[in-house]
Structure formats: structure tokens, C-alpha cells
Coordinates of C-alpha atoms in Angstrom, one line a residue:
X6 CA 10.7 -26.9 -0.4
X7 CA 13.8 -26.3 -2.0
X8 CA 15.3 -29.0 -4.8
X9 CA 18.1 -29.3 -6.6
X10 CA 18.0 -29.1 -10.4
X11 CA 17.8 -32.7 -12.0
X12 CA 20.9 -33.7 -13.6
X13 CA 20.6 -33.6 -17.8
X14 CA 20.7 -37.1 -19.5
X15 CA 24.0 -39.2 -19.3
X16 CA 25.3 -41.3 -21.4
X17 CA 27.9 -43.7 -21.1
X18 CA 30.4 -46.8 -22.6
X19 CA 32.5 -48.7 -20.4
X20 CA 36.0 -47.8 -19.2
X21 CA 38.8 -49.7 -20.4
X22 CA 42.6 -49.0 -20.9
X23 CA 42.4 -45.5 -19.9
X24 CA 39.5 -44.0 -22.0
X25 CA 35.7 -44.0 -22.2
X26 CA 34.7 -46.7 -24.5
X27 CA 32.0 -45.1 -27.1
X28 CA 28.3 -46.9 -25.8
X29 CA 27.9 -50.0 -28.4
X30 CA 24.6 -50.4 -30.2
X31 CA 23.0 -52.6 -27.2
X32 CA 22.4 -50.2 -24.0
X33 CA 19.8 -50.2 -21.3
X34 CA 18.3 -47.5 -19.5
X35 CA 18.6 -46.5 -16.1
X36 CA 14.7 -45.3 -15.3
X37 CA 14.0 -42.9 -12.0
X38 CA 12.5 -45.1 -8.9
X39 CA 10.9 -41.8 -8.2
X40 CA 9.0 -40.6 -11.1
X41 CA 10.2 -42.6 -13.9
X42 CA 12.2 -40.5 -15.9
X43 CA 15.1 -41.5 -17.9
X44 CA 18.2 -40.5 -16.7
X45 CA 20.8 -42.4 -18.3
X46 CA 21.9 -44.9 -20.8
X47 CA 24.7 -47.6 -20.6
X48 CA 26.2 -49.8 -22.0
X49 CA 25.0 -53.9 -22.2
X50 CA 28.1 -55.5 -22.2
X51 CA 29.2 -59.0 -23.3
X52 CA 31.3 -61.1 -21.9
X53 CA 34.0 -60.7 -24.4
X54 CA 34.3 -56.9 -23.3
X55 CA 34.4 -58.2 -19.5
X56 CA 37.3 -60.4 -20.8
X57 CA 38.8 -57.8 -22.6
X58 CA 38.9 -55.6 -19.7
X59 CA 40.5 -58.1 -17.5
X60 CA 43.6 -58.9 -19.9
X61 CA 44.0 -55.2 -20.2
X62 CA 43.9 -55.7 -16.0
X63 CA 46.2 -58.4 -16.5
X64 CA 48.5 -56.8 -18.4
X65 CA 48.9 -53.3 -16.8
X66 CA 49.7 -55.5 -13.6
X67 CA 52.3 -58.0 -15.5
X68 CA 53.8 -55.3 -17.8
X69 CA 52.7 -52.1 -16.1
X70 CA 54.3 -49.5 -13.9
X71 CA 51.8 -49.2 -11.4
X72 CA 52.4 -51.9 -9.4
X73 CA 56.2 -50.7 -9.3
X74 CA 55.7 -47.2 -8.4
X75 CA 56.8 -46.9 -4.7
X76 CA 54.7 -46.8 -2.0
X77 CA 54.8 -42.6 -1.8
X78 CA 53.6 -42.1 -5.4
X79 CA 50.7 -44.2 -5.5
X80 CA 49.8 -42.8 -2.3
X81 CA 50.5 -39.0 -3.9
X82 CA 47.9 -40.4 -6.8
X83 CA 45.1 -41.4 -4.6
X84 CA 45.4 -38.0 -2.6
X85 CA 45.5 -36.4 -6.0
X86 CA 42.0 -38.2 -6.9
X87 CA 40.7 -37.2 -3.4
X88 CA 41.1 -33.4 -4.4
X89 CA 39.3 -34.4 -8.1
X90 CA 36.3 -35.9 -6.2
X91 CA 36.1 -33.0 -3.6
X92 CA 35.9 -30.7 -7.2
X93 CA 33.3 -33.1 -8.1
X94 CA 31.3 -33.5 -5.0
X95 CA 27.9 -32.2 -6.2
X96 CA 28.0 -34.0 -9.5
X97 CA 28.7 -37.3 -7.8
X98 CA 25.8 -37.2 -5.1
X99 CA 23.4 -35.8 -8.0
X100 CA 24.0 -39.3 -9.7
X101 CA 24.1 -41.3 -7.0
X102 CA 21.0 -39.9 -5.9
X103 CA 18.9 -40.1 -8.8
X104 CA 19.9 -43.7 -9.6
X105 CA 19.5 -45.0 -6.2
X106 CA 16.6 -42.9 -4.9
X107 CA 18.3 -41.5 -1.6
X108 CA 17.7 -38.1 -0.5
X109 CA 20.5 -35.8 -1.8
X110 CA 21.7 -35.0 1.9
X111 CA 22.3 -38.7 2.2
X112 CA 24.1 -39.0 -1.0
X113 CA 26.1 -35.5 -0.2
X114 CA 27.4 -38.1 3.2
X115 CA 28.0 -40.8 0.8
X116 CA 30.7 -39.0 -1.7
X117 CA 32.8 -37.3 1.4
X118 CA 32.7 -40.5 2.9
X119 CA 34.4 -41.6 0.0
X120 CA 36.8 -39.6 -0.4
X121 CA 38.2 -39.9 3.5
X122 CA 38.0 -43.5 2.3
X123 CA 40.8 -42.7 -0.6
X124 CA 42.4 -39.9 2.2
X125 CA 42.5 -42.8 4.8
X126 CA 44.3 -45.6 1.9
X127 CA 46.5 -43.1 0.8
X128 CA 48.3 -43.0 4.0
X129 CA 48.1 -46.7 4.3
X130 CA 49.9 -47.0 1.2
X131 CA 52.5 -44.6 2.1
X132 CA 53.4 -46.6 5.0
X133 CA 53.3 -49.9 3.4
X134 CA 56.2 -52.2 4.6
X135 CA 57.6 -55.7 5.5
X136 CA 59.2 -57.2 8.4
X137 CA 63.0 -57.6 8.9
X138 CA 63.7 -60.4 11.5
X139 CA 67.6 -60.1 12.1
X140 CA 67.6 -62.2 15.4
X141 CA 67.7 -65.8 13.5
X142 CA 71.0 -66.8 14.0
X143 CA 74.4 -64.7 12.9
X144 CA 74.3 -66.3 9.2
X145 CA 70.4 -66.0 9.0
X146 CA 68.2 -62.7 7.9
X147 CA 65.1 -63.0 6.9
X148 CA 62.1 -60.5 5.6
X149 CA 58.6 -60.7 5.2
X150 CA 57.2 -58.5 2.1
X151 CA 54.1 -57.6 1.0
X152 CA 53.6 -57.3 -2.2
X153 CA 50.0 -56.6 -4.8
X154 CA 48.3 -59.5 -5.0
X155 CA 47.6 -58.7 -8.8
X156 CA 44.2 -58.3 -10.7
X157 CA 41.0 -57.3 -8.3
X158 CA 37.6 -58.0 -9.7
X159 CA 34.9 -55.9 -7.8
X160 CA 31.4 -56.2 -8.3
X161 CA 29.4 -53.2 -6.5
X162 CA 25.9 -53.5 -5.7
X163 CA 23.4 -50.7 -5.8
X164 CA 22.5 -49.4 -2.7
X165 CA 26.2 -47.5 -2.0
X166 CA 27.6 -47.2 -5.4
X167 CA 30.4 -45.4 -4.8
X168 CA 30.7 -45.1 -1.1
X169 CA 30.9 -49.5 -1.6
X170 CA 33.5 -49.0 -4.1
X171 CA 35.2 -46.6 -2.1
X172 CA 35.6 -49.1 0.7
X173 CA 37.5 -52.0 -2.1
X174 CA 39.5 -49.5 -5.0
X175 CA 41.5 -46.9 -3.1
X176 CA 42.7 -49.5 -0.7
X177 CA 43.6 -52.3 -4.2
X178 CA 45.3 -49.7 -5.8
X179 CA 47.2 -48.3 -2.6
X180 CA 48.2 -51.8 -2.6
X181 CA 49.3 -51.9 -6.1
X182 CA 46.7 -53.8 -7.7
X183 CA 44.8 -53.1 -10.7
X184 CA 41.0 -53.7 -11.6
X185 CA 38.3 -54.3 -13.1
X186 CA 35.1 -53.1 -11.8
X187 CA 31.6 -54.7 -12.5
X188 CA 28.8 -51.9 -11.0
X189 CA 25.2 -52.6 -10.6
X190 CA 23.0 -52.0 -13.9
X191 CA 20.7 -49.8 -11.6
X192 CA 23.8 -47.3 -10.6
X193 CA 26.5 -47.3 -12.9
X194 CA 27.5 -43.6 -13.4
X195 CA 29.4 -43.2 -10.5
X196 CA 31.6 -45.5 -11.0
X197 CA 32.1 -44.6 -14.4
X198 CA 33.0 -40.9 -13.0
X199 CA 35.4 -41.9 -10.7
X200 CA 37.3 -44.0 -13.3
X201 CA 38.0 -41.1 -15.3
X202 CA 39.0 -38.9 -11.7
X203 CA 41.5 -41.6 -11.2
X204 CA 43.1 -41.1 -14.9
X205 CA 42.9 -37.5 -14.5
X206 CA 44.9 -38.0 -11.2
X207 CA 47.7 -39.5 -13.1
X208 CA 46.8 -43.4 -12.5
X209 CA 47.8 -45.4 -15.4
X210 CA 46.2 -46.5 -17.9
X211 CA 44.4 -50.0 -17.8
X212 CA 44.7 -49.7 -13.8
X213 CA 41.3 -49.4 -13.4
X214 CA 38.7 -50.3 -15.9
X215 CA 34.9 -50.5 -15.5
X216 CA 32.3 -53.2 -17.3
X217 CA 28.3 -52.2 -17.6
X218 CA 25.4 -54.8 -17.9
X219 CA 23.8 -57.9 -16.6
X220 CA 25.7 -59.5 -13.6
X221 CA 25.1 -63.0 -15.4
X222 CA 26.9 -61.4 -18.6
X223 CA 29.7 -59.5 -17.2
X224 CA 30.0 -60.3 -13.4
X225 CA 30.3 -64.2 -13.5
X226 CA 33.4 -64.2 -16.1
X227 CA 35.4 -62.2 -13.2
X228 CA 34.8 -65.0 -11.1
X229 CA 35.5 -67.6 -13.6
X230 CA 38.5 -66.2 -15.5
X231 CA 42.1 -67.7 -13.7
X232 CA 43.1 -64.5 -14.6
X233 CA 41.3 -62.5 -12.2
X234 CA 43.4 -62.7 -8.6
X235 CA 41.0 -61.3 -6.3
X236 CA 36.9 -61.2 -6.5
X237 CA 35.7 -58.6 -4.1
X238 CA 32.0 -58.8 -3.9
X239 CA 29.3 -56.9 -1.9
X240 CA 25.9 -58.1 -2.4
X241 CA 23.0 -60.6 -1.0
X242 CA 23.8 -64.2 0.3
X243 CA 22.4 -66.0 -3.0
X244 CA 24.3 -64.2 -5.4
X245 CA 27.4 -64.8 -3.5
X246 CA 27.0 -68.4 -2.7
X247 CA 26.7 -68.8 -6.8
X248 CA 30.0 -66.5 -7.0
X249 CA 31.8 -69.4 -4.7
X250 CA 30.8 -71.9 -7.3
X251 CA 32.2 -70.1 -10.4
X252 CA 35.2 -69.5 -8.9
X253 CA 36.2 -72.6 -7.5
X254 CA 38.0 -73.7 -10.7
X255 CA 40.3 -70.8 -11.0
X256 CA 41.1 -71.0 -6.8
X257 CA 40.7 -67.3 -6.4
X258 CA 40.7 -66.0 -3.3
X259 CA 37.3 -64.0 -2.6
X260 CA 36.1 -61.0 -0.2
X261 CA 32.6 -61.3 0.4
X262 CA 30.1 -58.8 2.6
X263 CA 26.9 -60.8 2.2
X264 CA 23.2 -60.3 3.6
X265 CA 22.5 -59.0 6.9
X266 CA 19.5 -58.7 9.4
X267 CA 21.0 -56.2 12.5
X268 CA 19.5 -56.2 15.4
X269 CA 19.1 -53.0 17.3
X270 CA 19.3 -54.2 21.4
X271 CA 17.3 -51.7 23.1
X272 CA 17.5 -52.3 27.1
X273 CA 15.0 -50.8 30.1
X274 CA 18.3 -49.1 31.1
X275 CA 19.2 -47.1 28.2
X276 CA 19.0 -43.4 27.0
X277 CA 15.6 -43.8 25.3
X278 CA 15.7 -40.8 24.1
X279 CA 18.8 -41.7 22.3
X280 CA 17.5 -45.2 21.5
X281 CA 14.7 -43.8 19.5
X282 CA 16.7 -41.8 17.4
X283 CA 18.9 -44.3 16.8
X284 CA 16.2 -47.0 16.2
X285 CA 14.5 -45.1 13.7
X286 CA 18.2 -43.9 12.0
X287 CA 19.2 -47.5 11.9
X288 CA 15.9 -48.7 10.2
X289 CA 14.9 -46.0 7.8
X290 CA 18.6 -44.8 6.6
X291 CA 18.9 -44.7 3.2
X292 CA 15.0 -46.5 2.7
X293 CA 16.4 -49.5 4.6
X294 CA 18.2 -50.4 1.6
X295 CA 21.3 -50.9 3.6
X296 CA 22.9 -54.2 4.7
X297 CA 23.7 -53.3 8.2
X298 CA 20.3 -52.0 8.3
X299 CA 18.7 -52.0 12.1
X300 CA 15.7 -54.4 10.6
X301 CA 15.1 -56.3 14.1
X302 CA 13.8 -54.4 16.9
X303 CA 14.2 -56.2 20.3
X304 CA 12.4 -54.3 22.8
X305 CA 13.0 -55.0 26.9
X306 CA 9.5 -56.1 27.4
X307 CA 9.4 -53.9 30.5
X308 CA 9.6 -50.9 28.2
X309 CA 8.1 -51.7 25.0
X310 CA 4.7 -50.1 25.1
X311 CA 6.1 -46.9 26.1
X312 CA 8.9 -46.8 23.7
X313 CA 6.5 -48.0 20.9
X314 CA 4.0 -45.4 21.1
X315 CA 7.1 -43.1 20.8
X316 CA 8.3 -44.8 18.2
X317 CA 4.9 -44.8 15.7
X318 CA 4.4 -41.3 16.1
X319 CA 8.1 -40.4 15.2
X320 CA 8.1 -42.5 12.4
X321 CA 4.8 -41.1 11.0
X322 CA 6.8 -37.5 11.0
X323 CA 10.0 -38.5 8.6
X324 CA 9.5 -36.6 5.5
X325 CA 9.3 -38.8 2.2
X326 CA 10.7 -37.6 -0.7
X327 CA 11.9 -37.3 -4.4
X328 CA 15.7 -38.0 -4.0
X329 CA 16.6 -34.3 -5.2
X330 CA 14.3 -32.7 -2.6
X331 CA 16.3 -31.3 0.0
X332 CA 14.0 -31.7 2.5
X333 CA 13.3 -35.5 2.0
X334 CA 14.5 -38.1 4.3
X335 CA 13.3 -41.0 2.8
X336 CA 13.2 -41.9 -0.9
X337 CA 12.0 -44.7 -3.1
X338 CA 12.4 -48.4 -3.5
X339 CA 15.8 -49.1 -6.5
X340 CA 12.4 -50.5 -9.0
X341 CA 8.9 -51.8 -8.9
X342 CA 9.9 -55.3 -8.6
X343 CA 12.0 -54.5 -5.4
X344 CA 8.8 -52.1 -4.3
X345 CA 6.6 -55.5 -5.1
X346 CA 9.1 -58.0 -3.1
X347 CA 9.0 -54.9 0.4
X348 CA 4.8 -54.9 -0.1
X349 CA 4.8 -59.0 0.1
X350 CA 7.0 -59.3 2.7
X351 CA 4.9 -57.1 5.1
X352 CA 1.5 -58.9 3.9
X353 CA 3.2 -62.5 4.7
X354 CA 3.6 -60.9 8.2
X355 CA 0.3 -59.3 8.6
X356 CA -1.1 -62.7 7.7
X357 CA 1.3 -64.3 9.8
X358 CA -0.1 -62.4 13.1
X359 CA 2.1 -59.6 12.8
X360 CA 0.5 -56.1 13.7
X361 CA 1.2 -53.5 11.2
X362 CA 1.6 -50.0 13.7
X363 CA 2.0 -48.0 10.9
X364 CA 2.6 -47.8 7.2
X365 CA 2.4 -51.3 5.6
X366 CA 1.7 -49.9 2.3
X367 CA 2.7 -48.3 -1.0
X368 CA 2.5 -44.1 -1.2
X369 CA 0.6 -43.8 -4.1
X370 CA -1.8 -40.7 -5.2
X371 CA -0.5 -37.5 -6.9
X372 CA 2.6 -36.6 -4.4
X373 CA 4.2 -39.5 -5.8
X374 CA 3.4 -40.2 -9.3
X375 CA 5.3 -43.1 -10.4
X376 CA 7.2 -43.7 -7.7
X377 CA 8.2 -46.5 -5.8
X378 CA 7.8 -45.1 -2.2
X379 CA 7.0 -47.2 1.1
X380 CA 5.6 -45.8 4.4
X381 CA 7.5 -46.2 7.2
X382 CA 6.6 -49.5 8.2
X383 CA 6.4 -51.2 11.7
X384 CA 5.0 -54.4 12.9
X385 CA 4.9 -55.3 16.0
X386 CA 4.3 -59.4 17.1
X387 CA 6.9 -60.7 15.2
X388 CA 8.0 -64.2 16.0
X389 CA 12.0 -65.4 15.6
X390 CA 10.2 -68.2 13.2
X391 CA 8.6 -65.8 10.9
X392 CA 9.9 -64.8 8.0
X393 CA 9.5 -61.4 8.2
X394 CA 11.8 -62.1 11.3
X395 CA 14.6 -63.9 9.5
X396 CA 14.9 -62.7 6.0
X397 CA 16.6 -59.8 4.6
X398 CA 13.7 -57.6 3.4
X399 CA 16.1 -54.6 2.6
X400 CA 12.8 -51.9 2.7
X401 CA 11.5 -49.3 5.3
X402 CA 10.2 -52.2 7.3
X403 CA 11.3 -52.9 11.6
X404 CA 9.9 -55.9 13.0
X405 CA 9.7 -55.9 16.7
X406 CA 10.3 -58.6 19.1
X407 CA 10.4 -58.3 22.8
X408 CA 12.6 -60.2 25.2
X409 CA 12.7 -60.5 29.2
X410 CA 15.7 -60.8 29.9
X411 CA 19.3 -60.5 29.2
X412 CA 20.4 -63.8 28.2
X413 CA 17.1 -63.7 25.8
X414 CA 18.4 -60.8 23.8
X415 CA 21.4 -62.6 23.1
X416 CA 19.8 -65.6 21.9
X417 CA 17.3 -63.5 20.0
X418 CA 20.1 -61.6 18.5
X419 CA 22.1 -64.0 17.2
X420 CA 18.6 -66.1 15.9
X421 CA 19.5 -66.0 12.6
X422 CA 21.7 -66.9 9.7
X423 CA 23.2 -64.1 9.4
X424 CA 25.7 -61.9 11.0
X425 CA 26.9 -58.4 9.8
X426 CA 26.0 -55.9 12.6
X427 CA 24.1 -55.3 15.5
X428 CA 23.3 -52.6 18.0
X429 CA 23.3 -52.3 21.6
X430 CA 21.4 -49.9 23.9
X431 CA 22.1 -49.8 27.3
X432 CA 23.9 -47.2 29.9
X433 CA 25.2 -50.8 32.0
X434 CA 28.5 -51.1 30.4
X435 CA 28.9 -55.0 32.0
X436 CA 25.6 -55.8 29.9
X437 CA 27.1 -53.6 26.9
X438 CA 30.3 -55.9 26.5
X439 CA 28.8 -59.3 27.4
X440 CA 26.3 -59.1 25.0
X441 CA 28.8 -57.2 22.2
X442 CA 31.0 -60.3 22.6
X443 CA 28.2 -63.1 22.5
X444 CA 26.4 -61.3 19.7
X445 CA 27.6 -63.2 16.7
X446 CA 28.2 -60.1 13.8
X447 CA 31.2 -58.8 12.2
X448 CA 30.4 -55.2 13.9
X449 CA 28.8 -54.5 17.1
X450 CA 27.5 -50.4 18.1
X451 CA 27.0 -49.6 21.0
X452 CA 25.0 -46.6 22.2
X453 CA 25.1 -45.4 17.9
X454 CA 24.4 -47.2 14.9
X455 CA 25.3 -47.4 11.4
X456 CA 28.6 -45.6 12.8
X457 CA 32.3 -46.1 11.4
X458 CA 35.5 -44.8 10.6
X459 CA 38.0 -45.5 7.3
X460 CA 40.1 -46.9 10.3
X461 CA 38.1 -49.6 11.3
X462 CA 37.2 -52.9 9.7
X463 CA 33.9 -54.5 8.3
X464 CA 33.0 -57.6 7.3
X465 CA 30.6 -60.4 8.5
X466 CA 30.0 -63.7 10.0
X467 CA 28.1 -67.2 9.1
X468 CA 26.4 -66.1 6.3
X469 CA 27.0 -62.6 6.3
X470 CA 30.4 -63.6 4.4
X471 CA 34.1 -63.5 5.0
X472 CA 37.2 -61.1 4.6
X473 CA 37.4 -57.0 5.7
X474 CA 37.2 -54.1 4.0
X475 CA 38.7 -50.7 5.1
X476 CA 40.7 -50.4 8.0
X477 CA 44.8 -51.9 7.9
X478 CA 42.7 -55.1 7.2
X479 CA 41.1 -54.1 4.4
X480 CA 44.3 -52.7 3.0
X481 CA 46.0 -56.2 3.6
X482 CA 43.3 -58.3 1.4
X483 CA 44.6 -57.2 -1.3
X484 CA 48.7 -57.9 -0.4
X485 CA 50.3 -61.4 -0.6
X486 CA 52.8 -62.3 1.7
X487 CA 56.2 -63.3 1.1
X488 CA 58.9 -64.8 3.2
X489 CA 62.3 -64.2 1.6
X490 CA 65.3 -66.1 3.9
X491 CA 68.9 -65.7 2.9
X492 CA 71.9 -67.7 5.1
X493 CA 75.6 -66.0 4.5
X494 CA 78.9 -67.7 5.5
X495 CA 80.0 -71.0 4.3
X496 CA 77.0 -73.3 4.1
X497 CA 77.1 -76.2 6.1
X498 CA 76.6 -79.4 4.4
X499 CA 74.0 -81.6 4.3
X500 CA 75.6 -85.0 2.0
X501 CA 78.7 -84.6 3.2
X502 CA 80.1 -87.6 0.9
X503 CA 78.4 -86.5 -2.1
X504 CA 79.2 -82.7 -2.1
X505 CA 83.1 -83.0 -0.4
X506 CA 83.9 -81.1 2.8
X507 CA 82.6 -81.1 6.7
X508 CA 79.3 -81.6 7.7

């Protein structure tokens, strides 16, 4: 098989004001999920260097230029970083996929995703504009501006280091915002990386500044601090219901993408050849570490027997993999105690009737050392009650649940607490939109999965979270809107009597 050369040992500080912070004397180590080397050290930080980082935020957004460059320039800048991350490509997806564990080819997808991301908010920034409305009356003109909103705190979680922060900066900054980013102890270096891109492409200093540690430490003061305008957030339902709570006494306004558990729709009437590709894609992408992950398999009961059997023996041919193997298509859990969380959840459902079709258990022997690898797992039985049916397991792992009919996929569908995604398999194009409207999730695929564009929005429903990212509605989160209203002409008076002449 042929690999690519692991990356040498990388060590880092945070970013603040411009320049790369030397590491302080507290660090922690970033450890391989797939054979336990070391592969980098950061910084621990404090929160006095998270506050420090935001009033440098603070004041390159009060004092600063960036926020008064026009529209053009800030788009020239985040074109100019585009081009420094296309330079970088290789270097990027080697970090991201060591730290996560993804298979290079995924991470390779990951980085030019990102940089259409900063492509796509380039242009939106170019083109940002008010309205005019001239047809008020002959003394009345009025304009609507948009204008940055002001300090963006964004904390990134560690599945999608930088394609996730690649759907909140470009799109802040094309706004004219500045930040302060909080990644995920697990995967900071890419983050790090593209801060110093973004100085390099002639972004000013303090615009964008990036905190290392504990999310306890350094996340929860950019939800507290009155200072902070905007908390963009990406991460699991718990963590972002505690977010709510620290932030309620500085009235901040929040973007959340929360937990998820997609359904993937599969109909007696669809292309089953491209259902089971998509299936398994939607599943098993990126080790099912994924948020719009395809974890809920509802199966037209008319067809699931067939389409299982299919199914097993695909999923016992994916090739799992170290994350630098070019050949792998499936990579480690992020740590042991994730590994440990995956391994219960599928033993709660074995004992809870489930039927495990295949996998259901950790890879261990000499192929994977010390790694944290999962089979592919499916288990078929699976009630809407169970757990396994209705918590975000965020592993390997489909659970399959047949319905009859369908008015019982839509029910099934939208069974849960959550709503993020959800996929749709079907040729019938009357059953495609019925059920994409009833189903109850910020994005709905139908005949793909797992599918976007930097054009088009995401975000969730219930308690898969509120506000967009990407798309003209992500751009807009991070704009407030002004009305300005100016009358010409002799004003006519309201006191009359007090003021002297006609009312």
C-alpha cells in the first residue's frame, strides 16, 4: 500500500495580535488515535490568555482598520489566503489527518473544501451592500446598512477542524468582524496554520487570534465576556445548552449547529444501487464522526432483506486504515475514551434485542497496534425507543429500522430530538418532496448524502440548534442591521405653540 510520510513533531503557542505566541510552560499533547504516537504539543491556556486574546479582538475591531477597509479589499485578502492554503494543501490535510484519524484522501476533500469556502465569502464580501428605499415620500430617503457585527468568538470541535472553521471565519471576516478562535484540544494545528495564512495574506493584526486548551478554561470566558459580540459554536447538544447559560448575562447573540441523528429514507422505489452507496457513504464517512452522519437506517420493509444482505457484505469490504495510508477508508475513533463510549453503545443495543450483522467490536491484534479502530458496525432490530435509536453515538455504527409505509417514515424520521439532516431515497418525486418538507431537519438530500455547496445554508432544528452557516445566510450572521432615515425640507411641526410656526 502506498502511505504518506508522517508529519515531524509540531509544536505550538497560541496566536494573538498577529504573531505566534511562544508555548508557555503548561502544554498538552496531542497523542495519535491510530498508533499512539506523539505528534504535537500545545499550549494549556488560561483564561487570562482567552481574555487577553479577546481585548486584542476588541480592540482591532474598535480601533482597527479592518473593519473599515471596503468591501473589495477584504474580499482581495481572503482570495489572497485562498491561494496560501492551495500552496499549503498537503501540509494542512497531513495535520488534519493525523489529529483526527481520517484517511488522508478524506482530509485532502476537507482543505479544498475550505478554501472554495474562503473563494465563495470572498465574493460575498465584495458584493456586500444595503438597501436604498427612495419611494417614502419626496422629503423621506431612507437606507438600510449592514454593517460587522464586531467581535466573533468560535469554538471548533474536532471532527472538521478546519473545514468547520472554514464554514464561520472567512464569512466573519468578509463581514468585517474580527475573532477569536477556541479549537478543539484533540485538533488544534490547523487552525493555528491558517491563522498565520491569514497574516501572510495581509489581514491585520489582532483580526484573528487563536486560544489552545480545555474548553472549560478557554471556551466558557468567550461566552461569558460582554465583550465577545458573537459565539459561533459547533459541537454536541450538552455543551451547547451549558454555552446558553454562560452567555445569558452578556445577551450575546449565538450560532449554534448542535447534535444530530440523520436519517437515511431508503424507499422500495429507489435506485438501490445508488442507495447502498449512499447508505454506507452517509454512515461510515469520516468513521461516523460527523454530525450529519446517516446513523438511522429506515428500510421499506418490502425491501429490507434484500438490501441488507447487500449491505453486510459491502460494509465487510471498506478498507480500515491508519489515517496516512492512502488506501484506507476508514480510520480511528478521536481517543480511547470515545472508542470506550462507540463499544457501549453497541452492547446496550445487543442487550437491548438489537442484532449485530456485522462488526460490533474493537480491531485489535497486530494490524492495529494501539489504535482506536471500530468494525463497521450494523444492527439490525432497532426500536425508535432504544437508545441506540435516539442518541448521537457519533462511531461506525447504522441502526436499522423498517417502516411500511409512507406516512411511517415520516414519523420515524422525525422520532427524535434532534434535527440536522436527513436523506431521501426514492425515484417518486411526489413522495421525495412530501416527505423532504415534513421531515423536521435543517437539510434534506435527496437521492445523495452528506452533499453541499459554499452557496447553500446549514444549520438545524429542535435540538440540533439555531442560526446558518455558509451560504448569503451565513454571511449575514455576522452583519447587524441598521435603518438610517433622513427627512429634507422644512420640518413640519409637531408643538406648534411651543416651537413657533405652522403645524
Amino acid at each position: 500500500m502506498s502511505t504518506v510520510e508522517a508529519t515531524h513533531l509540531r509544536t505550538y503557542g497560541h496566536f494573538i495580535g498577529g504573531r505566534a505566541v511562544p508555548p508557555s510552560d503548561t502544554t498538552f499533547e496531542r497523542i495519535s488515535p491510530a498508533d499512539g504516537r506523539v505528534l504535537a504539543t500545545y499550549t494549556a491556556g488560561t483564561r487570562a490568555d482567552a481574555l487577553g486574546a479577546v481585548a486584542v479582538a476588541r480592540t482591532a475591531f474598535d480601533e482597527g482598520e479592518w473593519p473599515h477597509w471596503t468591501a473589495m479589499d477584504r474580499g482581495r485578502a481572503l482570495l489572497r489566503c485562498a491561494g496560501r492554503m492551495r500552496e499549503h494543501e498537503e501540509h494542512l490535510a497531513r495535520i488534519d489527518a493525523e489529529e483526527t484519524g481520517k484517511p488522508i484522501t478524506l482530509a485532502r476533500g476537507d482543505v479544498a473544501a475550505s478554501i472554495e469556502l474562503f473563494e465563495y465569502a470572498a465574493a460575498l464580501a465584495m458584493t456586500m451592500h444595503g438597501e436604498a428605499h427612495t419611494a417614502l415620500g419626496d422629503d423621506c430617503t431612507a437606507m438600510v446598512v449592514r454593517e460587522p457585527a464586531g467581535v466573533v468568538g468560535m469554538i471548533i470541535p474536532w471532527n472538521f477542524p478546519l473545514l468547520l472553521l472554514a464554514q464561520k471565519l472567512p464569512f466573519a471576516l468578509g463581514a468585517g468582524c474580527t475573532a477569536v478562535i477556541k479549537p478543539a484540544e484533540f485538533t488544534s494545528g490547523t487552525a493555528l496554520e491558517l491563522a498565520r495564512l491569514l497574516t501572510e495574506a495581509g489581514v491585520p493584526d489582532g483580526v484573528v487570534n487563536v486560544v489552545t486548551g480545555a474548553g472549560s478554561v478557554v471556551g466558557a470566558p468567550l461566552a461569558e465576556s460582554p465583550f465577545v459580540d458573537i459565539l459561533s459554536f459547533t459541537g454536541s447538544t450538552e455543551t451547547g445548552k451549558r454555552i446558553v447559560e454562560a452567555s445569558a448575562g452578556s445577551v450575546k447573540r449565538l450560532s449554534m449547529e448542535l447534535g444530530g441523528k440523520a436519517a437515511s429514507v431508503v424507499f422500495a422505489d429507489a435506485d438501490l444501487d445508488d442507495a447502498l452507496d449512499g447508505v454506507l457513504f452517509g454512515v461510515f464517512f469520516n468513521q461516523g464522526e460527523c454530525c450529519v452522519s446517516g446513523a438511522r437506517l429506515l428500510i421499506q420493509d418490502s425491501i429490507a432483506d434484500a438490501f441488507l444482505s447487500r449491505l453486510v457484505e459491502a460494509a465487510g469490504r471498506i478498507t480500515v486504515g491508519g489515517p496516512l495510508d492512502e488506501a484506507s477508508e476508514l480510520g480511528p475513533m478521536i481517543d480511547a475514551g470515545h472508542l470506550a463510549n462507540v463499544l457501549g453503545h453497541i452492547d446496550a443495543a445487543r442487550r437491548g434485542g438489537a442484532t449485530v450483522l456485522t462488526g460490533g467490536e474493537r480491531l485489535d491484534g497486530e494490524n492495529w497496534g494501539r489504535g482506536h479502530f471500530v468494525a463497521p458496525t450494523i444492527l439490525d432490530g432497532v426500536g425508535e425507543e432504544s437508545a441506540a435509536f435516539q442518541e448521537e453515538i457519533f462511531g461506525p455504527v447504522l441502526t436499522v429500522t423498517r417502516f411500511s409505509d409512507v406516512d411511517h417514515a415520516i414519523r420515524l424520521a422525525n422520532a427524535t430530538e434532534y434535527g440536522l439532516a436527513g436523506s431521501i431515497w426514492t425515484k417518486n418525486i411526489d413522495k421525495a418532496l412530501r416527505v423532504a418538507r415534513e421531515m423536521r431537519s435543517g437539510r434534506v438530500w435527496v437521492n445523495t448524502t452528506i452533499d453541499g455547496a459554499p452557496q447553500l445554508p446549514a444549520g438545524g432544528m429542535k435540538q440540533s440548534g439555531f442560526g446558518r452557516e455558509m451560504g448569503q445566510a451565513g454571511f449575514d450572521e455576522f452583519t447587524d442591521v441598521k435603518t438610517i432615515q433622513i427627512r429634507t425640507g422644512p420640518r413640519t411641526r409637531v408643538f406648534p405653540n411651543w416651537t413657533g410656526g405652522n403645524r
